[in-house]
Amino acid sequence: MNQLETIKENVQTYGLTDGICRGENLIYSEKTLAGLENIFVDEDKRKAMNQSEVVYRVEAYFPVAEGTEAGLFFGTSRINPGQVGDEYFMTQGHFHQKANRGEFYWGIKGEGVLLLMDMERNTRAEKVFPGSLHYIPGFTGHRLVNTGKEELTVGACWPSDAGHNYGDIREQGFSKGVFNRNGVPVLEDIEKR
Ligand code: MN
């Protein structure tokens, strides 16, 4: 018997330099400016832009069903370069539905910032670049910001029972944002909505 026949070809692959997930049980989603109401500080500016412009896309590998305890999901987020007013394009951001669940992010391509906000609304920022690794603890809201001129590509791995809580961010926002001030990304306080 040929021993190699017992070593199966893996149908699941991952592009180390582009984050492309290939194989089975993949899901794809995208977020346009139309779907990001009240996320950016300057809502009038957002409304005045092309509503079908894609701000970010997500591809993910779900080897188990959403909500499965003790499983893991794996994926890639791609945030396009751009701004709403002076505020860089970014993801909607979320806490986890099971709020104590953590997550890993890692930078693959481009440059950006990961905003992390605790339950007391203290927000900190970590630089994202190819090879940067980010541990997102539980009870921490997270949002990716593209401060560069090319796509920001970020890998992620999170528990399959974490879920997403977008509501708190949608209602209250983050306490800080990242703005282009004379070509330099600056972390600034945002007034509570
Ligand atoms: Mn998450």
XYZ file of C-alpha atoms and ligand atoms in Angstrom:
194
model
C 0.000 0.000 0.000
C 1.248 3.438 -0.912
C 1.605 5.295 2.394
C 0.994 8.661 0.714
C -2.527 7.597 -0.181
C -3.413 7.708 3.491
C -2.236 11.321 3.771
C -5.185 13.330 2.462
C -4.824 16.479 0.423
C -6.193 19.352 2.511
C -9.070 21.047 0.656
C -8.800 24.034 2.982
C -6.073 26.562 2.167
C -5.155 30.050 3.295
C -3.059 32.636 1.464
C -0.331 33.707 3.876
C 0.346 36.934 1.980
C -3.193 37.793 0.826
C -5.460 36.131 3.413
C -7.529 34.379 0.746
C -9.491 31.474 2.214
C -10.220 28.594 -0.147
C -12.101 25.373 0.443
C -15.423 24.438 1.968
C -17.845 26.129 4.355
C -16.786 29.641 3.410
C -19.029 32.649 3.926
C -18.675 36.071 2.302
C -20.155 39.417 3.242
C -19.594 43.051 2.397
C -20.542 46.360 3.951
C -21.308 49.415 1.862
C -21.633 53.011 3.025
C -25.410 52.475 3.024
C -25.026 49.890 5.774
C -22.925 52.102 8.026
C -25.488 54.627 9.193
C -24.389 56.559 12.309
C -21.020 54.814 12.424
C -18.875 57.721 11.228
C -18.813 61.020 13.102
C -19.889 63.079 10.067
C -23.186 61.421 9.141
C -24.048 64.169 6.620
C -20.824 63.470 4.730
C -21.552 59.719 4.708
C -25.038 60.331 3.309
C -23.623 62.539 0.553
C -21.295 59.776 -0.693
C -22.041 56.947 -3.136
C -24.087 54.598 -0.950
C -23.051 51.519 -2.892
C -19.327 52.102 -2.248
C -17.920 49.056 -0.447
C -16.116 49.957 2.786
C -15.098 46.448 3.792
C -15.517 42.775 2.988
C -15.214 39.675 5.126
C -14.545 36.091 4.116
C -14.615 33.379 6.752
C -14.303 29.664 7.216
C -17.027 28.199 9.437
C -16.026 24.555 10.022
C -18.860 24.214 12.552
C -22.275 25.852 12.897
C -22.501 29.359 14.360
C -23.009 29.075 18.106
C -21.201 25.772 18.498
C -19.495 25.694 21.866
C -15.703 25.252 21.917
C -15.280 25.474 18.141
C -13.344 28.094 16.212
C -13.966 30.321 13.205
C -11.284 31.746 10.941
C -11.434 34.619 8.501
C -10.088 37.665 6.727
C -11.342 41.258 6.842
C -10.519 43.634 3.979
C -11.030 47.319 4.633
C -10.796 49.584 1.603
C -8.841 52.835 1.736
C -11.024 55.907 2.014
C -12.487 58.500 4.320
C -15.820 59.912 5.443
C -14.827 63.523 5.969
C -11.532 63.272 7.865
C -12.386 59.891 9.410
C -10.766 56.862 7.834
C -12.829 53.958 6.522
C -13.365 51.393 9.258
C -15.468 48.435 10.275
C -18.732 48.776 12.171
C -17.054 47.243 15.227
C -18.592 44.966 17.817
C -18.497 43.365 21.207
C -19.130 39.645 21.284
C -22.622 38.448 22.104
C -21.014 36.132 24.647
C -19.053 39.104 25.914
C -16.265 37.185 27.637
C -15.060 35.576 24.390
C -11.670 36.718 23.066
C -10.200 36.760 19.557
C -6.896 36.984 17.676
C -6.292 39.430 14.809
C -3.124 39.686 12.728
C -2.027 42.125 10.072
C -1.497 40.689 6.572
C -1.370 43.666 4.194
C -1.597 47.433 4.398
C -1.541 49.667 7.437
C -4.135 50.558 9.970
C -5.264 50.754 13.548
C -7.173 48.379 15.784
C -9.414 50.242 18.222
C -10.128 48.374 21.443
C -12.703 49.634 23.927
C -13.453 48.138 27.351
C -16.813 48.138 29.116
C -15.980 51.465 30.808
C -15.538 52.988 27.331
C -11.768 53.329 27.679
C -10.452 53.078 24.113
C -6.902 52.213 23.134
C -5.315 51.819 19.717
C -2.832 49.297 18.332
C -0.977 49.768 15.038
C -1.786 47.099 12.452
C 0.860 46.167 9.861
C 1.945 42.979 8.070
C 2.903 40.582 10.850
C 1.367 42.512 13.756
C -0.461 40.250 16.206
C -3.354 41.425 18.351
C -4.969 39.644 21.257
C -8.464 40.981 21.820
C -9.549 40.060 25.354
C -13.158 39.378 26.280
C -15.422 42.302 27.164
C -13.592 44.419 24.582
C -15.166 46.122 21.586
C -13.018 45.964 18.449
C -12.917 47.926 15.206
C -10.409 48.035 12.336
C -9.425 51.351 10.730
C -7.593 51.631 7.398
C -5.132 54.530 7.679
C -3.218 53.601 4.525
C -3.608 54.035 0.786
C -4.145 50.357 -0.056
C -6.468 47.651 1.236
C -5.978 46.766 4.902
C -6.064 42.972 5.127
C -6.417 41.408 8.564
C -6.728 37.782 9.638
C -8.918 36.684 12.540
C -9.638 33.616 14.640
C -12.487 33.590 17.161
C -14.693 31.186 19.117
C -17.663 29.812 17.187
C -19.976 30.641 20.084
C -18.795 34.273 20.457
C -21.478 35.830 18.264
C -21.643 39.537 17.459
C -23.158 42.382 19.434
C -23.297 45.339 17.053
C -26.068 47.188 18.890
C -24.016 48.727 21.681
C -21.502 50.177 19.221
C -24.247 51.365 16.878
C -25.967 53.213 19.719
C -22.990 54.582 21.625
C -20.060 54.392 19.221
C -16.447 54.172 20.338
C -15.092 56.847 22.690
C -12.213 57.561 20.288
C -11.806 57.654 16.519
C -8.947 57.893 14.028
C -8.841 60.977 11.787
C -6.603 62.209 8.992
C -5.045 65.434 10.265
C -2.704 66.848 7.618
C -1.904 63.372 6.338
C -1.250 61.915 9.798
C -3.590 59.446 11.553
C -4.584 60.939 14.912
C -6.537 59.261 17.722
C -9.125 61.695 19.035
C -11.909 61.678 21.619
C -15.441 61.483 20.267
C -18.370 62.988 22.121
C -20.859 60.413 23.332
C -23.952 60.201 21.156
Mn -14.927 39.762 17.036
